[in-house]
Tab-separated table of C-alpha atoms in Angstrom:
chain	number	residue	atom	x	y	z
A	1	MET	CA	62.460	25.799	11.732
A	2	LYS	CA	60.562	26.560	15.475
A	3	TYR	CA	57.706	26.832	13.983
A	4	GLN	CA	57.844	24.139	11.237
A	5	PHE	CA	57.831	21.490	14.318
A	6	PHE	CA	54.733	22.726	15.628
A	7	LEU	CA	53.167	22.467	13.266
A	8	ILE	CA	54.320	19.009	12.207
A	9	ILE	CA	52.848	18.046	15.933
A	10	PHE	CA	49.685	19.928	15.741
A	11	LEU	CA	48.966	18.407	12.095
A	12	PHE	CA	50.344	14.746	13.907
A	13	PHE	CA	47.727	15.307	16.843
A	14	ILE	CA	44.786	15.969	14.770
A	15	GLY	CA	45.673	13.426	12.156
A	16	THR	CA	45.750	10.544	14.733
A	17	ASN	CA	42.352	12.008	16.744
A	18	LEU	CA	40.743	11.676	13.265
A	19	ILE	CA	42.018	7.785	12.351
A	20	SER	CA	40.652	7.125	16.279
A	21	GLN	CA	37.006	8.568	15.228
A	22	THR	CA	36.941	6.465	11.723
A	23	SER	CA	35.127	3.560	13.742
A	24	PRO	CA	31.841	4.029	15.638
A	25	TYR	CA	32.967	1.014	17.265
A	26	PRO	CA	34.873	0.271	21.550
A	27	LYS	CA	37.665	-1.541	21.418
A	28	ASP	CA	38.276	-4.234	23.611
A	29	LYS	CA	41.581	-4.243	25.349
A	30	ASN	CA	43.669	-6.259	22.646
A	31	GLY	CA	43.176	-3.394	19.621
A	32	ASN	CA	39.726	-5.476	18.425
A	33	GLU	CA	36.597	-3.732	17.269
A	34	ILE	CA	33.374	-4.825	19.481
A	35	LYS	CA	30.614	-4.977	16.679
A	36	PRO	CA	27.458	-6.234	18.198
A	37	ASP	CA	25.669	-9.536	15.995
A	38	TRP	CA	23.551	-8.496	13.109
A	39	THR	CA	22.787	-12.250	11.616
A	40	PRO	CA	19.065	-11.582	11.035
A	41	SER	CA	17.034	-13.774	13.015
A	42	ASN	CA	13.548	-16.077	11.614
A	43	PRO	CA	10.302	-13.494	11.013
A	44	LYS	CA	8.454	-16.177	12.933
A	45	ASP	CA	10.459	-15.878	15.987
A	46	SER	CA	9.294	-13.313	18.913
A	47	ALA	CA	11.422	-10.612	19.686
A	48	PHE	CA	10.183	-11.247	23.532
A	49	GLY	CA	10.789	-14.676	23.651
A	50	ALA	CA	8.144	-17.466	23.517
A	51	ASP	CA	5.880	-16.137	26.421
A	52	GLU	CA	4.838	-13.634	24.093
A	53	THR	CA	3.723	-15.750	21.182
A	54	LEU	CA	1.064	-14.097	19.190
A	55	ASN	CA	-2.287	-16.357	19.249
A	56	SER	CA	-3.676	-16.976	16.384
A	57	LYS	CA	-6.957	-17.096	18.007
A	58	SER	CA	-6.751	-14.885	19.699
A	59	LEU	CA	-7.409	-12.273	16.555
A	60	ASP	CA	-11.124	-14.329	16.022
A	61	GLU	CA	-14.476	-13.487	16.342
A	62	LYS	CA	-15.475	-13.601	19.907
A	63	ARG	CA	-18.291	-16.825	20.575
A	64	LEU	CA	-22.099	-14.658	21.437
A	65	PRO	CA	-25.326	-16.286	22.471
A	66	LYS	CA	-27.529	-17.749	19.780
A	67	THR	CA	-30.485	-15.412	19.041
A	68	THR	CA	-32.918	-18.426	19.285
A	69	ASN	CA	-33.807	-21.925	19.932
A	70	PHE	CA	-33.879	-21.044	23.606
A	71	TRP	CA	-36.257	-20.940	26.846
A	72	VAL	CA	-36.491	-18.367	29.238
A	73	TYR	CA	-38.269	-18.586	32.806
A	74	GLY	CA	-38.762	-15.978	35.753
A	75	ALA	CA	-41.265	-13.755	37.465
A	76	SER	CA	-42.577	-10.687	36.782
A	77	ILE	CA	-45.363	-7.704	38.102
A	78	GLY	CA	-48.553	-6.792	35.873
A	79	SER	CA	-51.091	-8.629	34.843
A	80	PRO	CA	-52.853	-10.777	34.335
A	81	ALA	CA	-51.997	-11.907	38.552
A	82	SER	CA	-50.409	-9.037	39.981
A	83	ILE	CA	-47.152	-11.523	41.059
A	84	ASN	CA	-46.521	-13.839	37.678
A	85	PHE	CA	-44.127	-17.246	36.960
A	86	ASN	CA	-43.454	-16.937	33.178
A	87	LEU	CA	-42.793	-19.612	31.620
A	88	GLY	CA	-41.758	-18.678	27.192
A	89	TYR	CA	-39.505	-20.460	24.048
A	90	TYR	CA	-38.591	-18.453	21.535
A	91	TRP	CA	-38.094	-20.863	18.678
A	92	LYS	CA	-36.957	-18.970	15.089
A	93	ASP	CA	-39.223	-16.408	14.553
A	94	ILE	CA	-41.916	-17.317	17.572
A	95	VAL	CA	-42.246	-16.790	21.005
A	96	LEU	CA	-44.622	-18.686	22.666
A	97	ARG	CA	-45.152	-17.886	26.870
A	98	GLY	CA	-47.473	-18.290	29.336
A	99	SER	CA	-47.527	-16.559	32.462
A	100	GLY	CA	-49.797	-16.621	35.903
A	101	GLY	CA	-50.126	-17.447	39.206
A	102	VAL	CA	-52.844	-18.030	42.609
A	103	TRP	CA	-52.179	-16.653	44.785
A	104	GLY	CA	-55.707	-17.285	46.552
A	105	PRO	CA	-58.578	-18.853	45.836
A	106	GLN	CA	-60.157	-15.368	44.073
A	107	TRP	CA	-56.919	-13.892	43.344
A	108	LYS	CA	-55.687	-15.332	40.186
A	109	GLY	CA	-54.776	-15.365	36.341
A	110	GLY	CA	-53.172	-16.244	33.529
A	111	GLN	CA	-52.257	-15.285	30.355
A	112	ILE	CA	-50.931	-16.795	26.670
A	113	ASP	CA	-48.886	-15.252	24.550
A	114	LEU	CA	-47.967	-16.195	20.776
A	115	GLY	CA	-46.261	-14.077	19.168
A	116	TYR	CA	-43.584	-12.333	16.290
A	117	THR	CA	-40.164	-12.110	17.039
A	118	PHE	CA	-39.029	-9.095	14.222
A	119	TRP	CA	-35.567	-7.660	15.080
A	120	LYS	CA	-33.265	-9.731	17.396
A	121	THR	CA	-29.246	-9.829	18.138
A	122	PRO	CA	-28.223	-12.019	20.906
A	123	VAL	CA	-28.553	-9.356	23.404
A	124	ILE	CA	-31.850	-7.948	22.533
A	125	SER	CA	-35.564	-9.427	20.893
A	126	HIS	CA	-38.305	-7.103	19.832
A	127	SER	CA	-41.691	-8.977	18.752
A	128	ILE	CA	-45.916	-8.646	19.108
A	129	SER	CA	-47.429	-11.268	20.647
A	130	ILE	CA	-51.299	-11.533	20.402
A	131	VAL	CA	-52.507	-12.668	24.131
A	132	GLY	CA	-55.443	-13.674	25.717
A	133	GLY	CA	-56.361	-14.266	29.691
A	134	TYR	CA	-58.497	-14.848	32.530
A	135	PHE	CA	-58.060	-13.007	35.715
A	136	GLU	CA	-60.044	-12.790	39.119
A	137	VAL	CA	-59.255	-10.088	42.281
A	138	ASN	CA	-61.016	-9.138	45.491
A	139	PRO	CA	-59.860	-5.756	46.716
A	140	PHE	CA	-60.410	-4.726	49.909
A	141	ALA	CA	-62.523	-1.530	50.247
A	142	PRO	CA	-62.341	-0.290	45.773
A	143	GLU	CA	-63.463	3.046	45.702
A	144	VAL	CA	-65.950	3.712	43.179
A	145	GLY	CA	-64.499	4.820	40.242
A	146	ARG	CA	-61.167	3.665	40.067
A	147	GLY	CA	-59.172	0.378	38.501
A	148	GLY	CA	-61.437	1.257	35.320
A	149	GLN	CA	-64.149	-1.431	37.363
A	150	SER	CA	-67.764	-1.062	35.393
A	151	SER	CA	-69.891	-2.947	38.718
A	152	TYR	CA	-69.205	-3.668	42.236
A	153	PRO	CA	-70.957	-6.515	43.216
A	154	THR	CA	-71.274	-6.770	46.797
A	155	GLY	CA	-71.461	-10.833	47.496
A	156	VAL	CA	-75.444	-9.743	48.369
A	157	ASN	CA	-78.015	-11.583	46.324
A	158	ILE	CA	-80.253	-9.203	47.308
A	159	PRO	CA	-82.037	-6.477	45.134
A	160	GLY	CA	-81.059	-3.173	46.251
A	161	TYR	CA	-77.838	-4.406	47.837
A	162	ASN	CA	-76.365	-6.195	45.011
A	163	ARG	CA	-74.223	-3.701	43.910
A	164	ARG	CA	-71.467	-1.245	45.675
A	165	ASP	CA	-72.327	2.186	43.707
A	166	PRO	CA	-76.651	1.860	44.079
A	167	THR	CA	-78.616	3.201	41.421
A	168	GLN	CA	-81.545	5.065	41.902
A	169	GLU	CA	-83.645	2.196	41.386
A	170	ASP	CA	-81.557	-0.116	44.193
A	171	LEU	CA	-81.742	3.549	46.550
A	172	LEU	CA	-85.772	3.804	46.010
A	173	ILE	CA	-85.588	-0.285	47.608
A	174	ARG	CA	-83.395	0.204	50.378
A	175	SER	CA	-84.909	2.830	51.614
A	176	TYR	CA	-88.493	1.075	51.150
A	177	ILE	CA	-86.824	-1.834	53.171
A	178	ASN	CA	-85.844	0.346	56.187
A	179	SER	CA	-89.191	1.845	56.897
A	180	ILE	CA	-90.602	-1.603	56.606
A	181	ASP	CA	-87.925	-3.044	59.142
A	182	SER	CA	-85.034	-0.545	59.916
A	183	ASN	CA	-83.092	-3.787	61.521
A	184	VAL	CA	-82.711	-5.468	58.306
A	185	ALA	CA	-81.390	-2.657	56.393
A	186	THR	CA	-78.785	-2.014	59.075
A	187	TYR	CA	-77.603	-5.906	58.536
A	188	LEU	CA	-78.471	-5.565	54.573
A	189	GLU	CA	-76.099	-2.301	54.709
A	190	TYR	CA	-73.547	-3.775	57.002
A	191	GLU	CA	-73.129	-7.230	54.709
A	192	SER	CA	-72.676	-4.475	51.314
A	193	ARG	CA	-71.057	-2.151	53.464
A	194	GLU	CA	-67.852	0.004	52.124
A	195	ARG	CA	-64.926	-1.528	53.797
A	196	GLN	CA	-65.369	-4.596	52.076
A	197	LYS	CA	-63.664	-7.049	49.615
A	198	VAL	CA	-64.699	-7.141	45.961
A	199	HIS	CA	-64.969	-9.927	43.571
A	200	LEU	CA	-63.796	-8.871	40.497
A	201	THR	CA	-63.479	-11.072	37.239
A	202	GLN	CA	-62.405	-10.436	34.096
A	203	ARG	CA	-61.599	-12.314	30.405
A	204	TYR	CA	-59.558	-10.149	27.540
A	205	ILE	CA	-57.760	-10.475	23.941
A	206	GLY	CA	-55.582	-8.012	23.567
A	207	LEU	CA	-52.411	-7.059	21.382
A	208	THR	CA	-49.175	-6.532	22.822
A	209	TYR	CA	-45.466	-5.404	22.476
A	210	ASP	CA	-42.489	-7.838	23.732
A	211	PHE	CA	-38.710	-6.149	24.459
A	212	LEU	CA	-36.371	-8.872	26.223
A	213	LEU	CA	-33.132	-6.934	26.995
A	214	GLY	CA	-31.048	-9.775	28.037
A	215	ASN	CA	-32.768	-10.362	30.965
A	216	PHE	CA	-35.319	-7.616	31.331
A	217	PHE	CA	-38.620	-8.583	30.385
A	218	LEU	CA	-40.945	-5.754	29.785
A	219	GLN	CA	-44.660	-6.288	27.721
A	220	LEU	CA	-47.022	-3.599	26.943
A	221	GLY	CA	-50.084	-3.224	25.410
A	222	GLY	CA	-53.606	-2.881	25.713
A	223	GLY	CA	-56.866	-5.805	25.117
A	224	ILE	CA	-60.709	-5.821	25.128
A	225	GLY	CA	-62.774	-8.510	26.736
A	226	GLN	CA	-65.730	-8.944	29.206
A	227	GLY	CA	-65.960	-9.252	33.378
A	228	ASP	CA	-66.392	-6.071	36.156
A	229	TYR	CA	-63.375	-3.894	33.707
A	230	ARG	CA	-63.825	-1.126	31.548
A	231	ASN	CA	-62.619	-1.061	27.924
A	232	PRO	CA	-60.139	-0.778	26.547
A	233	GLN	CA	-57.286	-2.097	29.311
A	234	LEU	CA	-53.952	-1.964	29.624
A	235	LEU	CA	-51.589	-5.224	29.539
A	236	LEU	CA	-48.218	-4.358	31.705
A	237	GLN	CA	-45.219	-6.729	32.435
A	238	MET	CA	-42.586	-5.982	33.979
A	239	GLY	CA	-39.506	-7.989	35.048
A	240	TYR	CA	-36.472	-10.429	34.851
A	241	LEU	CA	-36.314	-13.867	33.353
A	242	PHE	CA	-33.458	-16.252	33.043
A	243	ASN	CA	-32.569	-18.123	29.881
A	244	THR	CA	-31.192	-20.823	28.365
A	245	ARG	CA	-29.161	-19.121	25.341
A	246	GLU	CA	-25.978	-20.572	24.506
A	247	TYR	CA	-22.074	-19.835	22.633
A	248	HIS	CA	-22.084	-20.989	19.326
A	249	ASP	CA	-19.161	-20.951	16.572
């Protein structure tokens, strides 16, 4: 009888414990279960509040600068005037550009480009151009045979002394003048001395490849022409060009 009494008490406590664990929700002080509100919300409502509402335009394609119909302007180094100011216009697939500068009576040049853009994006433009130009320079003490010059005029319009790189005939004339009057020969040698500026000119036409990456500009090609330089000639420009590209949808 004693064992039956303890068994009944044991089963009572186990049953009470099982009943208390059937509900996963806590109870308040009155014994009522505390349940969350499962009322569904509007699917268009943000779970993070109005501040975090998704902007429908945020997934739209970003605007890019247009690839054509814009001006470029800036400066570059290289042919034709050593330091050049540039102005150009990209119209559809056509490129019109001018470059040059004037740095003295005998140091100046200019070049006109007519090009075709065969590949372009909002950032990069590749084109080829037909160019024509003219320049004058007066380098100081140039070395004979350097720089592509084919002649070195001295500015002395006297036979035998009008070439910086004398021929055999020039040397014979100089020797003859020296035998007649050494003072005159010394003066003419002084006027055509090595350490003197020469006046070099060139007119040319050529074909170039033009590369515009953002604002960086590069032009590389070759040309032929008439003047004091040998053919073919290297045509090179490199510089920084601003542009008037506008953004479009």
